[in-house]
PDB file of C-alpha atoms and ligand atoms in Angstrom:
ATOM      1  CA  UNK G   1     -88.514 102.228  63.336  1.00  0.00           C
ATOM      2  CA  UNK G   2     -87.111 103.355  66.679  1.00  0.00           C
ATOM      3  CA  UNK G   3     -89.182 105.535  68.912  1.00  0.00           C
ATOM      4  CA  UNK G   4     -87.938 107.884  71.606  1.00  0.00           C
ATOM      5  CA  UNK G   5     -88.558 107.509  75.310  1.00  0.00           C
ATOM      6  CA  UNK G   6     -92.231 107.197  75.973  1.00  0.00           C
ATOM      7  CA  UNK G   7     -94.476 106.548  78.932  1.00  0.00           C
ATOM      8  CA  UNK G   8     -95.752 103.667  76.797  1.00  0.00           C
ATOM      9  CA  UNK G   9     -92.498 101.702  76.989  1.00  0.00           C
ATOM     10  CA  UNK G  10     -92.608  97.919  76.555  1.00  0.00           C
ATOM     11  CA  UNK G  11     -91.941  95.822  79.669  1.00  0.00           C
ATOM     12  CA  UNK G  12     -90.090  92.575  79.291  1.00  0.00           C
ATOM     13  CA  UNK G  13     -90.315  89.734  81.790  1.00  0.00           C
ATOM     14  CA  UNK G  14     -87.582  87.232  81.042  1.00  0.00           C
ATOM     15  CA  UNK G  15     -85.476  84.685  82.860  1.00  0.00           C
ATOM     16  CA  UNK G  16     -85.169  80.930  82.939  1.00  0.00           C
ATOM     17  CA  UNK G  17     -88.336  78.953  82.397  1.00  0.00           C
ATOM     18  CA  UNK G  18     -89.118  77.757  85.884  1.00  0.00           C
ATOM     19  CA  UNK G  19     -88.793  81.280  87.228  1.00  0.00           C
ATOM     20  CA  UNK G  20     -92.570  81.724  87.397  1.00  0.00           C
ATOM     21  CA  UNK G  21     -92.936  84.290  84.595  1.00  0.00           C
ATOM     22  CA  UNK G  22     -96.382  83.105  83.532  1.00  0.00           C
ATOM     23  CA  UNK G  23     -97.945  83.424  86.990  1.00  0.00           C
ATOM     24  CA  UNK G  24     -96.403  86.837  87.606  1.00  0.00           C
ATOM     25  CA  UNK G  25     -97.520  88.071  84.207  1.00  0.00           C
ATOM     26  CA  UNK G  26    -101.077  86.809  84.730  1.00  0.00           C
ATOM     27  CA  UNK G  27    -101.314  88.519  88.108  1.00  0.00           C
ATOM     28  CA  UNK G  28    -100.001  91.802  86.688  1.00  0.00           C
ATOM     29  CA  UNK G  29    -102.536  91.696  83.873  1.00  0.00           C
ATOM     30  CA  UNK G  30    -105.347  91.009  86.346  1.00  0.00           C
ATOM     31  CA  UNK G  31    -104.413  94.064  88.395  1.00  0.00           C
ATOM     32  CA  UNK G  32    -103.533  96.564  85.656  1.00  0.00           C
ATOM     33  CA  UNK G  33    -105.863  97.375  82.794  1.00  0.00           C
ATOM     34  CA  UNK G  34    -103.170  99.628  81.305  1.00  0.00           C
ATOM     35  CA  UNK G  35    -100.926  96.651  80.531  1.00  0.00           C
ATOM     36  CA  UNK G  36    -101.458  94.738  77.304  1.00  0.00           C
ATOM     37  CA  UNK G  37    -100.138  91.189  77.072  1.00  0.00           C
ATOM     38  CA  UNK G  38     -98.014  90.530  74.035  1.00  0.00           C
ATOM     39  CA  UNK G  39     -99.471  87.406  72.452  1.00  0.00           C
ATOM     40  CA  UNK G  40     -96.532  85.682  70.797  1.00  0.00           C
ATOM     41  CA  UNK G  41     -96.574  83.521  67.737  1.00  0.00           C
ATOM     42  CA  UNK G  42     -95.227  80.013  68.229  1.00  0.00           C
ATOM     43  CA  UNK G  43     -94.823  76.720  66.457  1.00  0.00           C
ATOM     44  CA  UNK G  44     -95.266  74.753  69.676  1.00  0.00           C
ATOM     45  CA  UNK G  45     -98.511  72.885  70.129  1.00  0.00           C
ATOM     46  CA  UNK G  46    -101.129  74.299  72.497  1.00  0.00           C
ATOM     47  CA  UNK G  47    -101.287  72.879  76.021  1.00  0.00           C
ATOM     48  CA  UNK G  48    -104.666  71.709  77.310  1.00  0.00           C
ATOM     49  CA  UNK G  49    -105.709  74.987  78.928  1.00  0.00           C
ATOM     50  CA  UNK G  50    -104.366  77.258  76.198  1.00  0.00           C
ATOM     51  CA  UNK G  51    -106.389  79.130  73.581  1.00  0.00           C
ATOM     52  CA  UNK G  52    -105.230  80.348  70.198  1.00  0.00           C
ATOM     53  CA  UNK G  53    -105.101  84.138  70.149  1.00  0.00           C
ATOM     54  CA  UNK G  54    -105.217  84.439  73.940  1.00  0.00           C
ATOM     55  CA  UNK G  55    -102.089  82.601  75.076  1.00  0.00           C
ATOM     56  CA  UNK G  56    -100.265  82.324  71.768  1.00  0.00           C
ATOM     57  CA  UNK G  57    -100.910  82.445  68.079  1.00  0.00           C
ATOM     58  CA  UNK G  58    -100.273  78.794  67.277  1.00  0.00           C
ATOM     59  CA  UNK G  59     -98.793  78.492  63.812  1.00  0.00           C
ATOM     60  CA  UNK G  60     -97.300  75.859  61.579  1.00  0.00           C
ATOM     61  CA  UNK G  61     -93.581  76.137  60.895  1.00  0.00           C
ATOM     62  CA  UNK G  62     -94.143  77.462  57.401  1.00  0.00           C
ATOM     63  CA  UNK G  63     -96.524  80.202  58.519  1.00  0.00           C
ATOM     64  CA  UNK G  64     -94.049  81.217  61.221  1.00  0.00           C
ATOM     65  CA  UNK G  65     -91.190  81.340  58.742  1.00  0.00           C
ATOM     66  CA  UNK G  66     -93.344  83.561  56.517  1.00  0.00           C
ATOM     67  CA  UNK G  67     -93.654  86.007  59.413  1.00  0.00           C
ATOM     68  CA  UNK G  68     -89.874  86.066  59.750  1.00  0.00           C
ATOM     69  CA  UNK G  69     -89.403  86.592  56.013  1.00  0.00           C
ATOM     70  CA  UNK G  70     -91.922  89.396  55.811  1.00  0.00           C
ATOM     71  CA  UNK G  71     -90.234  91.205  58.716  1.00  0.00           C
ATOM     72  CA  UNK G  72     -93.393  91.059  60.821  1.00  0.00           C
ATOM     73  CA  UNK G  73     -91.575  90.036  63.993  1.00  0.00           C
ATOM     74  CA  UNK G  74     -89.966  92.418  66.446  1.00  0.00           C
ATOM     75  CA  UNK G  75     -87.856  89.541  67.738  1.00  0.00           C
ATOM     76  CA  UNK G  76     -87.919  85.773  67.534  1.00  0.00           C
ATOM     77  CA  UNK G  77     -85.981  82.856  68.933  1.00  0.00           C
ATOM     78  CA  UNK G  78     -85.847  79.098  68.942  1.00  0.00           C
ATOM     79  CA  UNK G  79     -86.529  77.654  72.373  1.00  0.00           C
ATOM     80  CA  UNK G  80     -86.208  73.899  72.847  1.00  0.00           C
ATOM     81  CA  UNK G  81     -86.717  73.247  69.159  1.00  0.00           C
ATOM     82  CA  UNK G  82     -89.800  75.463  68.761  1.00  0.00           C
ATOM     83  CA  UNK G  83     -90.005  78.969  67.322  1.00  0.00           C
ATOM     84  CA  UNK G  84     -91.395  81.867  69.328  1.00  0.00           C
ATOM     85  CA  UNK G  85     -91.722  85.483  68.210  1.00  0.00           C
ATOM     86  CA  UNK G  86     -93.325  88.840  68.959  1.00  0.00           C
ATOM     87  CA  UNK G  87     -95.319  90.436  66.119  1.00  0.00           C
ATOM     88  CA  UNK G  88     -94.594  94.161  65.517  1.00  0.00           C
ATOM     89  CA  UNK G  89     -98.359  94.645  65.520  1.00  0.00           C
ATOM     90  CA  UNK G  90     -98.466  93.952  69.291  1.00  0.00           C
ATOM     91  CA  UNK G  91     -96.387  97.017  70.076  1.00  0.00           C
ATOM     92  CA  UNK G  92     -98.324  99.202  67.661  1.00  0.00           C
ATOM     93  CA  UNK G  93    -101.596  98.076  69.207  1.00  0.00           C
ATOM     94  CA  UNK G  94    -100.389  98.783  72.750  1.00  0.00           C
ATOM     95  CA  UNK G  95     -99.327 102.297  71.762  1.00  0.00           C
ATOM     96  CA  UNK G  96    -102.606 102.922  69.959  1.00  0.00           C
ATOM     97  CA  UNK G  97    -104.488 101.812  73.064  1.00  0.00           C
ATOM     98  CA  UNK G  98    -102.304 103.879  75.409  1.00  0.00           C
ATOM     99  CA  UNK G  99    -101.014 100.738  77.129  1.00  0.00           C
ATOM    100  CA  UNK G 100     -97.623  99.355  78.061  1.00  0.00           C
ATOM    101  CA  UNK G 101     -96.944  96.102  76.227  1.00  0.00           C
ATOM    102  CA  UNK G 102     -96.024  93.289  78.626  1.00  0.00           C
ATOM    103  CA  UNK G 103     -93.818  90.639  77.056  1.00  0.00           C
ATOM    104  CA  UNK G 104     -93.098  87.217  78.526  1.00  0.00           C
ATOM    105  CA  UNK G 105     -90.189  86.116  76.371  1.00  0.00           C
ATOM    106  CA  UNK G 106     -86.916  84.267  76.680  1.00  0.00           C
ATOM    107  CA  UNK G 107     -83.516  85.821  77.288  1.00  0.00           C
ATOM    108  CA  UNK G 108     -82.449  85.720  73.609  1.00  0.00           C
ATOM    109  CA  UNK G 109     -85.638  87.547  72.678  1.00  0.00           C
ATOM    110  CA  UNK G 110     -85.056  90.155  75.370  1.00  0.00           C
ATOM    111  CA  UNK G 111     -81.627  90.831  73.903  1.00  0.00           C
ATOM    112  CA  UNK G 112     -83.042  91.370  70.406  1.00  0.00           C
ATOM    113  CA  UNK G 113     -85.861  93.518  71.702  1.00  0.00           C
ATOM    114  CA  UNK G 114     -83.436  95.777  73.557  1.00  0.00           C
ATOM    115  CA  UNK G 115     -81.573  96.303  70.277  1.00  0.00           C
ATOM    116  CA  UNK G 116     -84.667  97.387  68.317  1.00  0.00           C
ATOM    117  CA  UNK G 117     -86.540  99.061  71.191  1.00  0.00           C
ATOM    118  CA  UNK G 118     -83.948 100.608  73.520  1.00  0.00           C
ATOM    119  CA  UNK G 119     -86.839 102.187  75.377  1.00  0.00           C
ATOM    120  CA  UNK G 120     -87.906  98.782  76.715  1.00  0.00           C
ATOM    121  CA  UNK G 121     -87.603  98.070  80.427  1.00  0.00           C
ATOM    122  CA  UNK G 122     -86.236  94.601  81.064  1.00  0.00           C
ATOM    123  CA  UNK G 123     -86.842  92.595  84.203  1.00  0.00           C
ATOM    124  CA  UNK G 124     -85.123  89.317  84.958  1.00  0.00           C
ATOM    125  CA  UNK G 125     -87.209  87.001  87.127  1.00  0.00           C
ATOM    126  CA  UNK G 126     -85.180  84.637  89.253  1.00  0.00           C
ATOM    127  CA  UNK G 127     -86.491  81.411  90.704  1.00  0.00           C
ATOM    128  CA  UNK G 128     -86.530  81.501  94.511  1.00  0.00           C
ATOM    129  CA  UNK G 129     -84.175  78.582  95.022  1.00  0.00           C
ATOM    130  CA  UNK G 130     -82.550  75.651  93.310  1.00  0.00           C
ATOM    131  CA  UNK G 131     -85.092  73.111  94.481  1.00  0.00           C
ATOM    132  CA  UNK G 132     -88.036  75.017  93.026  1.00  0.00           C
ATOM    133  CA  UNK G 133     -86.192  75.755  89.793  1.00  0.00           C
ATOM    134  CA  UNK G 134     -85.543  72.051  89.284  1.00  0.00           C
ATOM    135  CA  UNK G 135     -89.117  71.143  90.221  1.00  0.00           C
ATOM    136  CA  UNK G 136     -90.477  73.581  87.678  1.00  0.00           C
ATOM    137  CA  UNK G 137     -88.058  72.473  84.970  1.00  0.00           C
ATOM    138  CA  UNK G 138     -89.040  68.858  85.575  1.00  0.00           C
ATOM    139  CA  UNK G 139     -92.727  69.665  85.522  1.00  0.00           C
ATOM    140  CA  UNK G 140     -92.548  71.407  82.146  1.00  0.00           C
ATOM    141  CA  UNK G 141     -93.199  68.670  79.652  1.00  0.00           C
ATOM    142  CA  UNK G 142     -89.801  67.199  80.437  1.00  0.00           C
ATOM    143  CA  UNK G 143     -90.998  63.747  79.541  1.00  0.00           C
ATOM    144  CA  UNK G 144     -87.533  62.255  79.437  1.00  0.00           C
ATOM    145  CA  UNK G 145     -84.115  62.864  80.920  1.00  0.00           C
ATOM    146  CA  UNK G 146     -82.720  64.333  77.687  1.00  0.00           C
ATOM    147  CA  UNK G 147     -85.532  66.931  77.543  1.00  0.00           C
ATOM    148  CA  UNK G 148     -84.862  67.747  81.183  1.00  0.00           C
ATOM    149  CA  UNK G 149     -81.146  68.178  80.491  1.00  0.00           C
ATOM    150  CA  UNK G 150     -81.958  70.510  77.603  1.00  0.00           C
ATOM    151  CA  UNK G 151     -84.072  72.656  79.941  1.00  0.00           C
ATOM    152  CA  UNK G 152     -81.276  72.719  82.525  1.00  0.00           C
ATOM    153  CA  UNK G 153     -78.747  73.755  79.873  1.00  0.00           C
ATOM    154  CA  UNK G 154     -81.002  76.556  78.642  1.00  0.00           C
ATOM    155  CA  UNK G 155     -81.719  77.771  82.180  1.00  0.00           C
ATOM    156  CA  UNK G 156     -78.025  77.776  83.009  1.00  0.00           C
ATOM    157  CA  UNK G 157     -77.084  79.856  79.957  1.00  0.00           C
ATOM    158  CA  UNK G 158     -80.012  82.225  80.621  1.00  0.00           C
ATOM    159  CA  UNK G 159     -78.789  82.864  84.171  1.00  0.00           C
ATOM    160  CA  UNK G 160     -75.456  84.043  82.813  1.00  0.00           C
ATOM    161  CA  UNK G 161     -77.236  86.880  80.945  1.00  0.00           C
ATOM    162  CA  UNK G 162     -78.621  88.593  84.041  1.00  0.00           C
ATOM    163  CA  UNK G 163     -76.124  91.479  83.896  1.00  0.00           C
ATOM    164  CA  UNK G 164     -77.716  92.759  80.676  1.00  0.00           C
ATOM    165  CA  UNK G 165     -81.051  93.418  82.368  1.00  0.00           C
ATOM    166  CA  UNK G 166     -82.270  96.632  83.961  1.00  0.00           C
ATOM    167  CA  UNK G 167     -83.801  94.917  86.990  1.00  0.00           C
ATOM    168  CA  UNK G 168     -83.814  91.532  88.696  1.00  0.00           C
ATOM    169  CA  UNK G 169     -86.519  90.243  90.998  1.00  0.00           C
ATOM    170  CA  UNK G 170     -86.357  87.033  93.009  1.00  0.00           C
ATOM    171  CA  UNK G 171     -89.739  85.404  92.632  1.00  0.00           C
ATOM    172  CA  UNK G 172     -90.059  84.054  96.144  1.00  0.00           C
ATOM    173  CA  UNK G 173     -93.585  85.154  96.936  1.00  0.00           C
ATOM    174  CA  UNK G 174     -96.077  86.076  94.198  1.00  0.00           C
ATOM    175  CA  UNK G 175     -97.459  89.172  95.956  1.00  0.00           C
ATOM    176  CA  UNK G 176     -93.997  90.503  96.763  1.00  0.00           C
ATOM    177  CA  UNK G 177     -92.823  89.897  93.203  1.00  0.00           C
ATOM    178  CA  UNK G 178     -95.842  91.643  91.715  1.00  0.00           C
ATOM    179  CA  UNK G 179     -95.322  94.574  94.084  1.00  0.00           C
ATOM    180  CA  UNK G 180     -91.663  94.809  93.071  1.00  0.00           C
ATOM    181  CA  UNK G 181     -92.590  94.866  89.380  1.00  0.00           C
ATOM    182  CA  UNK G 182     -95.261  97.505  90.091  1.00  0.00           C
ATOM    183  CA  UNK G 183     -92.661  99.638  91.874  1.00  0.00           C
ATOM    184  CA  UNK G 184     -90.343  99.355  88.870  1.00  0.00           C
ATOM    185  CA  UNK G 185     -93.138 100.371  86.498  1.00  0.00           C
ATOM    186  CA  UNK G 186     -94.138 103.269  88.657  1.00  0.00           C
ATOM    187  CA  UNK G 187     -90.569 104.558  88.922  1.00  0.00           C
ATOM    188  CA  UNK G 188     -90.022 104.158  85.164  1.00  0.00           C
ATOM    189  CA  UNK G 189     -93.225 106.033  84.398  1.00  0.00           C
ATOM    190  CA  UNK G 190     -92.005 108.938  86.513  1.00  0.00           C
ATOM    191  CA  UNK G 191     -88.741 109.347  84.647  1.00  0.00           C
ATOM    192  CA  UNK G 192     -88.512 112.868  83.270  1.00  0.00           C
ATOM    193  CA  UNK G 193     -87.610 111.523  79.835  1.00  0.00           C
ATOM    194  CA  UNK G 194     -90.892 109.599  79.777  1.00  0.00           C
ATOM    195  CA  UNK G 195     -93.308 112.321  80.866  1.00  0.00           C
ATOM    196  CA  UNK G 196     -96.694 111.746  79.325  1.00  0.00           C
ATOM    197  CA  UNK G 197     -98.139 114.407  76.967  1.00  0.00           C
ATOM    198  CA  UNK G 198    -100.568 115.376  79.770  1.00  0.00           C
ATOM    199  CA  UNK G 199     -97.799 116.127  82.219  1.00  0.00           C
ATOM    200  CA  UNK G 200     -95.785 117.952  79.553  1.00  0.00           C
ATOM    201  CA  UNK G 201     -98.865 120.111  78.838  1.00  0.00           C
ATOM    202  CA  UNK G 202     -99.195 120.813  82.546  1.00  0.00           C
ATOM    203  CA  UNK G 203     -95.543 121.882  82.793  1.00  0.00           C
ATOM    204  CA  UNK G 204     -96.018 124.203  79.817  1.00  0.00           C
ATOM    205  CA  UNK G 205     -99.207 125.646  81.274  1.00  0.00           C
ATOM    206  CA  UNK G 206     -97.587 126.296  84.672  1.00  0.00           C
ATOM    207  CA  UNK G 207     -94.580 127.982  83.063  1.00  0.00           C
ATOM    208  CA  UNK G 208     -96.704 130.172  80.776  1.00  0.00           C
ATOM    209  CA  UNK G 209     -99.053 131.145  83.601  1.00  0.00           C
ATOM    210  CA  UNK G 210     -96.158 132.133  85.826  1.00  0.00           C
ATOM    211  CA  UNK G 211     -94.593 134.200  83.068  1.00  0.00           C
ATOM    212  CA  UNK G 212     -97.889 135.994  82.420  1.00  0.00           C
ATOM    213  CA  UNK G 213     -98.298 136.763  86.107  1.00  0.00           C
ATOM    214  CA  UNK G 214     -94.730 138.008  86.323  1.00  0.00           C
ATOM    215  CA  UNK G 215     -95.214 140.297  83.318  1.00  0.00           C
ATOM    216  CA  UNK G 216     -98.452 141.663  84.768  1.00  0.00           C
ATOM    217  CA  UNK G 217     -96.779 142.304  88.088  1.00  0.00           C
ATOM    218  CA  UNK G 218     -93.844 144.140  86.498  1.00  0.00           C
ATOM    219  CA  UNK G 219     -96.233 146.180  84.359  1.00  0.00           C
ATOM    220  CA  UNK G 220     -98.334 147.137  87.347  1.00  0.00           C
ATOM    221  CA  UNK G 221     -95.297 148.256  89.285  1.00  0.00           C
ATOM    222  CA  UNK G 222     -94.069 150.325  86.358  1.00  0.00           C
ATOM    223  CA  UNK G 223     -97.484 152.018  86.063  1.00  0.00           C
ATOM    224  CA  UNK G 224     -97.605 152.879  89.726  1.00  0.00           C
ATOM    225  CA  UNK G 225     -94.152 154.480  89.721  1.00  0.00           C
TER     226      UNK G 225
HETATM  227  P1  5GP A   1     -93.555  77.987  76.855  1.00  0.00           P
HETATM  228  O1  5GP A   1     -93.473  77.039  75.712  1.00  0.00           O
HETATM  229  O2  5GP A   1     -93.256  77.329  78.174  1.00  0.00           O
HETATM  230  O3  5GP A   1     -94.841  78.771  76.853  1.00  0.00           O
HETATM  231  O4  5GP A   1     -92.410  79.080  76.638  1.00  0.00           O
HETATM  232  C1  5GP A   1     -91.073  78.701  76.504  1.00  0.00           C
HETATM  233  C2  5GP A   1     -90.192  79.933  76.543  1.00  0.00           C
HETATM  234  O5  5GP A   1     -90.433  80.732  75.380  1.00  0.00           O
HETATM  235  C3  5GP A   1     -90.462  80.830  77.752  1.00  0.00           C
HETATM  236  O6  5GP A   1     -89.212  81.258  78.284  1.00  0.00           O
HETATM  237  C4  5GP A   1     -91.206  82.005  77.156  1.00  0.00           C
HETATM  238  O7  5GP A   1     -90.983  83.192  77.903  1.00  0.00           O
HETATM  239  C5  5GP A   1     -90.542  82.082  75.791  1.00  0.00           C
HETATM  240  N1  5GP A   1     -91.340  82.850  74.821  1.00  0.00           N
HETATM  241  C6  5GP A   1     -92.681  82.963  74.738  1.00  0.00           C
HETATM  242  N2  5GP A   1     -93.027  83.790  73.733  1.00  0.00           N
HETATM  243  C7  5GP A   1     -91.870  84.249  73.203  1.00  0.00           C
HETATM  244  C8  5GP A   1     -91.561  85.173  72.150  1.00  0.00           C
HETATM  245  O8  5GP A   1     -92.417  85.756  71.489  1.00  0.00           O
HETATM  246  N3  5GP A   1     -90.254  85.380  71.888  1.00  0.00           N
HETATM  247  C9  5GP A   1     -89.251  84.760  72.576  1.00  0.00           C
HETATM  248  N4  5GP A   1     -87.990  85.068  72.252  1.00  0.00           N
HETATM  249  N5  5GP A   1     -89.500  83.889  73.571  1.00  0.00           N
HETATM  250  C10 5GP A   1     -90.794  83.636  73.877  1.00  0.00           C
END
């Protein structure tokens, strides 16, 4: 089900792995209680510091495929041989809680999400330079050269998708990147098409009050003539 423009739009952080999405996302969540992290489902195994339900919902392949079959996923994609997907329930929960859902997903997922949720705001995070991109790609469980090549291939094809995004931020310095994302969110929240019900009520109240005052003024003038 598509929803119209809302101040509770989902925010997508995408871009090549190695662009620093996780760190940026964690910092945003630390600073903004009105953002809700979208915990994805995945078939990949947990890393040492990861917890089920906090970082991901870690599922077996069969359980993940059941989610696909039952239409429970807003989007899903295969990344480096593992399945990743966003449950519909995440977006519903964010809206119920009056929060913006923050998604850290890959470029294919961002494309699907845009199709089902045109209201989403998509941000492409770019690695600061080639050296750091390669360092991060190497450091990501790239235990052998073939795995490393796969990550380079994926990153290269992801870069070519940048034009489809609303915004791009070069993740050179964490603070600057977070500030840039905050500026984007703030500007998006101020779009007239996204006015919150509170602001809409205020506009209505101001208009009605003015009209009442105008009518009273006209009436008074008529009486005094
Ligand atoms: P990692 O295994 O390093 O946590 O994530 C690998 C890639 O999968 C990252 O680019 C991450 O953003 C992406 N990813 C994480 N969750 C999802 C999801 O729900 N959907 C999609 N399409 N990609 C995801």
